[in-house]
Coordinates of C-alpha atoms in Angstrom, one line a residue:
M1 CA 15.4 -7.4 -0.5
D2 CA 14.7 -10.5 1.6
A3 CA 14.2 -10.7 5.4
V4 CA 17.7 -12.1 6.0
A5 CA 19.4 -9.2 4.1
R6 CA 17.3 -6.7 6.0
K7 CA 18.5 -8.0 9.3
M8 CA 22.2 -8.2 8.3
L9 CA 22.7 -5.0 6.5
P10 CA 22.8 -1.5 8.1
Q11 CA 19.9 0.7 7.2
Q12 CA 22.1 3.2 5.3
V13 CA 23.5 0.4 3.1
R14 CA 20.0 -1.0 2.4
N15 CA 18.9 2.5 1.4
L16 CA 21.7 2.6 -1.2
I17 CA 21.1 -0.8 -2.8
R18 CA 17.3 -0.8 -2.5
P19 CA 16.6 1.0 -5.8
E20 CA 18.8 -1.4 -7.7
V21 CA 17.2 -4.4 -6.1
Y22 CA 13.8 -2.9 -6.8
L23 CA 14.5 -2.4 -10.5
A24 CA 16.2 -5.8 -10.8
R25 CA 13.1 -7.6 -9.5
R26 CA 10.9 -5.9 -12.1
G27 CA 13.5 -6.6 -14.8
V28 CA 13.2 -10.3 -14.1
Q29 CA 9.5 -10.0 -14.8
K30 CA 10.3 -8.2 -18.1
L31 CA 12.5 -11.2 -19.1
R32 CA 9.6 -13.6 -18.2
Q33 CA 7.3 -11.5 -20.3
L34 CA 9.7 -11.5 -23.3
T35 CA 10.2 -15.3 -23.1
G36 CA 6.4 -15.9 -23.2
Q37 CA 6.0 -16.6 -19.4
S38 CA 2.9 -14.4 -19.1
G39 CA 0.4 -15.1 -16.4
R40 CA -3.1 -13.7 -15.9
L41 CA -4.8 -10.7 -14.4
P42 CA -5.4 -10.8 -10.6
D43 CA -8.6 -11.8 -9.0
F44 CA -8.3 -9.3 -6.2
L45 CA -6.2 -6.3 -5.1
L46 CA -5.3 -5.2 -1.6
L47 CA -5.4 -1.5 -2.2
G48 CA -4.0 -0.1 1.0
A49 CA -3.7 2.0 3.1
Q50 CA 0.0 2.4 3.5
K51 CA 1.3 1.5 7.0
A52 CA -2.0 -0.1 7.9
G53 CA -1.0 -3.8 7.9
T54 CA -1.3 -4.7 4.3
T55 CA 1.9 -6.8 4.1
T56 CA 0.8 -8.9 7.1
L57 CA -2.7 -9.4 5.7
Y58 CA -1.4 -10.3 2.2
D59 CA 1.0 -12.9 3.7
L60 CA -1.9 -14.5 5.6
I61 CA -4.2 -14.6 2.5
M62 CA -1.4 -16.2 0.5
R63 CA -1.0 -19.0 3.1
H64 CA -4.4 -20.4 2.0
P65 CA -4.1 -23.5 -0.1
G66 CA -6.5 -22.1 -2.6
T67 CA -4.3 -19.1 -3.5
A68 CA -1.3 -18.5 -5.7
P69 CA 0.8 -15.5 -4.8
A70 CA 2.1 -12.9 -7.2
R71 CA 5.8 -13.0 -7.8
T72 CA 6.1 -9.7 -5.9
K73 CA 3.6 -8.6 -3.3
E74 CA 3.8 -4.9 -4.2
I75 CA 3.9 -4.7 -8.0
S76 CA 3.1 -0.9 -8.4
Y77 CA 1.9 -1.3 -11.9
F78 CA -1.1 1.1 -11.7
D79 CA 0.9 3.9 -10.1
R80 CA 4.6 3.7 -11.0
F81 CA 5.1 1.2 -13.8
H82 CA 2.0 1.6 -15.9
N83 CA 4.1 2.4 -19.0
W84 CA 5.6 -1.1 -18.9
G85 CA 2.3 -2.5 -20.3
A86 CA -0.4 -5.0 -19.4
D87 CA 1.7 -8.0 -20.6
W88 CA 4.4 -7.1 -18.1
Y89 CA 1.8 -6.8 -15.4
R90 CA 0.4 -10.3 -16.3
S91 CA 3.8 -11.8 -16.1
N92 CA 3.8 -11.0 -12.3
F93 CA 1.1 -13.5 -11.7
P94 CA 0.9 -17.3 -12.1
S95 CA -1.0 -18.9 -15.0
G96 CA -2.2 -22.0 -13.1
P97 CA -5.0 -22.5 -10.6
G98 CA -5.6 -20.7 -7.4
L99 CA -6.9 -17.2 -6.6
T100 CA -4.2 -14.6 -7.1
G101 CA -3.8 -11.0 -6.3
E102 CA -1.3 -8.3 -5.2
A103 CA -1.0 -5.6 -2.5
T104 CA 0.2 -2.1 -3.5
P105 CA -0.8 0.5 -0.9
C106 CA -0.3 3.4 -3.3
Y107 CA -3.2 2.3 -5.4
L108 CA -5.7 3.7 -2.8
F109 CA -4.0 7.1 -2.8
V110 CA -2.9 7.8 -6.4
P111 CA -5.9 9.2 -8.3
E112 CA -4.7 7.8 -11.7
A113 CA -4.5 4.3 -10.3
A114 CA -8.3 3.9 -9.8
R115 CA -9.0 4.8 -13.4
R116 CA -6.2 2.6 -14.8
I117 CA -7.5 -0.4 -12.7
A118 CA -11.0 0.1 -14.0
D119 CA -9.7 0.2 -17.6
T120 CA -7.6 -3.0 -17.1
L121 CA -9.4 -5.3 -14.7
P122 CA -12.9 -6.8 -15.0
Q123 CA -15.9 -5.5 -13.0
T124 CA -15.8 -8.8 -11.0
T125 CA -12.4 -7.8 -9.4
R126 CA -12.5 -7.8 -5.6
F127 CA -10.9 -5.2 -3.4
V128 CA -9.7 -5.5 0.2
I129 CA -8.8 -2.3 2.1
L130 CA -7.3 -1.8 5.5
L131 CA -7.7 1.7 7.1
R132 CA -5.7 2.9 10.0
N133 CA -6.3 5.8 12.4
P134 CA -5.0 8.6 10.1
V135 CA -3.1 10.3 12.9
D136 CA -1.1 7.1 13.7
R137 CA -0.7 6.4 10.0
A138 CA 0.8 9.8 9.3
I139 CA 3.3 9.5 12.1
S140 CA 4.3 6.0 11.1
H141 CA 4.6 7.1 7.5
Y142 CA 6.9 10.0 8.5
F143 CA 9.3 7.7 10.4
H144 CA 9.2 5.2 7.5
E145 CA 10.4 7.9 5.1
R146 CA 13.1 8.9 7.7
R147 CA 14.4 5.3 7.7
L148 CA 14.4 5.1 3.9
G149 CA 16.5 8.2 3.8
Y150 CA 14.0 10.4 2.0
E151 CA 12.8 12.6 4.8
R152 CA 15.2 15.0 6.5
L153 CA 12.9 17.5 8.1
P154 CA 11.7 17.3 11.7
L155 CA 8.1 16.1 11.9
A156 CA 6.4 19.5 12.5
E157 CA 8.3 21.0 9.6
A158 CA 7.5 18.1 7.3
L159 CA 3.8 18.4 8.0
E160 CA 3.9 22.2 7.4
A161 CA 5.8 21.6 4.1
E162 CA 3.5 18.9 2.8
P163 CA 1.2 21.2 0.6
A164 CA 4.2 22.7 -1.2
R165 CA 6.0 19.4 -1.6
T166 CA 3.0 17.4 -2.9
G167 CA 1.6 20.2 -5.1
Q168 CA 3.1 21.4 -8.3
E169 CA 6.4 19.6 -7.5
A170 CA 4.8 16.3 -6.8
A171 CA 6.2 14.7 -9.9
V172 CA 9.8 15.5 -9.1
L173 CA 11.7 12.3 -8.4
L174 CA 13.4 12.0 -5.1
G175 CA 16.9 10.9 -6.3
R176 CA 16.3 7.2 -6.6
R177 CA 15.0 7.1 -10.1
H178 CA 14.8 3.3 -10.3
E179 CA 12.1 3.3 -7.7
H180 CA 10.0 5.9 -9.5
R181 CA 9.1 7.5 -6.3
T182 CA 7.8 11.1 -6.2
Q183 CA 7.3 13.7 -3.5
G184 CA 3.6 13.3 -3.9
Q185 CA 3.8 9.7 -2.9
S186 CA 6.5 10.0 -0.2
F187 CA 5.5 13.2 1.7
A188 CA 1.7 13.0 1.7
Y189 CA 1.5 12.3 5.4
V190 CA -1.9 14.0 5.7
G191 CA -3.0 13.5 2.2
R192 CA -2.9 9.7 2.4
G193 CA -5.2 9.8 5.5
R194 CA -8.0 11.5 3.7
Y195 CA -9.7 8.1 3.1
A196 CA -13.2 9.2 2.1
E197 CA -12.2 10.9 -1.1
Q198 CA -10.0 8.0 -2.0
L199 CA -12.8 5.5 -1.5
E200 CA -15.2 7.6 -3.4
R201 CA -13.0 7.4 -6.5
Y202 CA -13.3 3.6 -6.5
F203 CA -17.0 3.5 -5.6
A204 CA -17.6 5.5 -8.7
L205 CA -15.9 2.9 -10.9
F206 CA -16.8 -0.5 -9.3
P207 CA -19.9 -1.9 -7.5
R208 CA -19.9 -1.2 -3.8
E209 CA -20.2 -4.9 -3.0
N210 CA -16.8 -5.5 -4.6
F211 CA -15.1 -3.9 -1.5
L212 CA -14.3 -5.3 1.9
I213 CA -13.1 -2.5 4.1
E214 CA -11.7 -3.2 7.6
T215 CA -9.6 -1.3 10.1
S216 CA -6.1 -2.2 11.1
D217 CA -7.3 -1.8 14.7
R218 CA -9.6 -4.7 14.4
F219 CA -7.3 -6.7 12.2
F220 CA -4.5 -6.8 14.8
A221 CA -7.0 -7.2 17.7
E222 CA -9.0 -10.0 16.0
P223 CA -6.8 -11.4 13.1
R224 CA -8.6 -14.7 13.0
A225 CA -12.0 -13.2 12.6
V226 CA -10.9 -10.6 10.0
L227 CA -9.1 -13.2 8.0
A228 CA -12.2 -15.5 8.0
E229 CA -14.2 -12.5 6.6
V230 CA -11.6 -12.0 3.9
H231 CA -11.7 -15.6 2.9
A232 CA -15.5 -15.6 2.7
F233 CA -15.4 -12.3 0.7
L234 CA -12.9 -13.8 -1.8
G235 CA -14.9 -17.0 -2.1
L236 CA -12.3 -19.1 -0.3
A237 CA -13.1 -21.9 2.3
D238 CA -12.2 -20.9 5.8
H239 CA -8.6 -21.8 6.7
A240 CA -7.0 -21.5 10.1
P241 CA -3.9 -19.3 9.8
P242 CA -0.6 -19.6 11.7
P243 CA 0.1 -17.1 14.4
V244 CA 0.1 -13.5 13.1
R245 CA 3.5 -11.9 13.1
P246 CA 3.1 -8.2 12.0
R247 CA 5.4 -7.3 9.1
N248 CA 7.1 -4.0 8.3
V249 CA 6.5 -2.6 11.8
G250 CA 8.0 0.8 12.1
V251 CA 10.2 2.0 15.0
Y252 CA 9.8 5.7 16.0
A253 CA 13.1 7.5 16.5
G254 CA 12.1 9.9 19.3
R255 CA 9.0 11.0 21.1
V256 CA 6.2 12.7 19.1
A257 CA 5.1 15.9 20.8
P258 CA 1.5 15.8 22.0
E259 CA 0.7 19.1 20.3
I260 CA 1.6 17.5 16.9
T261 CA -0.8 14.6 17.6
A262 CA -3.5 17.0 18.7
H263 CA -2.9 19.1 15.5
L264 CA -3.3 16.0 13.3
A265 CA -6.4 14.9 15.1
D266 CA -8.0 18.3 14.5
T267 CA -6.8 18.2 10.8
F268 CA -8.5 14.9 10.2
R269 CA -11.7 15.7 12.1
N270 CA -13.9 16.6 9.1
D271 CA -12.3 13.8 7.0
N272 CA -13.2 11.2 9.6
A273 CA -16.8 12.5 9.8
R274 CA -17.0 12.2 6.0
L275 CA -15.6 8.7 6.2
A276 CA -18.0 7.6 8.9
D277 CA -20.9 8.7 6.8
L278 CA -19.5 6.9 3.7
L279 CA -19.1 3.7 5.7
N280 CA -22.4 4.0 7.5
G281 CA -20.9 3.6 11.0
P282 CA -18.6 4.9 13.7
L283 CA -14.9 4.7 13.3
P284 CA -12.7 2.9 16.0
W285 CA -10.5 6.0 16.3

């Protein structure tokens, strides 16, 4: 759904038509594949995390004259649409010159995605990762699911229900089958913020030097500096970007109780310590 439609249509209407638009876009790629319009595998992936600025960063990367964007920023091949096959995945990318890649935030979180990526992409593939304070990320994620119409529980109850929702029932679809969304993906407010274990899966499969890991705190504070580092990491000449306009910024419907924020901070304490050790440095949060 393009930006104009998002502004003109009420949220409830957008929630109803989003699954059909989602599937239609991927169906167009299926047609390109069947008519021989197959591209190539990506040079890089922006793995996540969700609600950490990946859409904004991907947009800026793709404004570089040495890049060629995927037909859809978030392809979701390695998590939701893997059964559509590698030829379909290739059809999402251009066949001509220019560095190309995609940005699907679920790739960092979904365990199967890492192995599928290693089985499909070469060892030279580059990975860019943005990490956000997991407390802020969890709260933003919750209100995102509320806007989409998936989450109906109050925040405290949703956090309490997370283990049951994302455990044995994680594979149950949420009612919009065309999106291939699961409870495990949608309601993992805390789970998605356990970054160390997610990174370790990738470090076991690809060389550590293949990863550029930055925080959304620094990205939005120093976008020019972070983008220059991304360009250098991807082997692109430095290129001055236009002014940064954050994309997909969430709006919180109501005040978050301080005791919930404190509870989340305590929940992530050990995970943050593990992450700091893994990245060999202090975290901004």
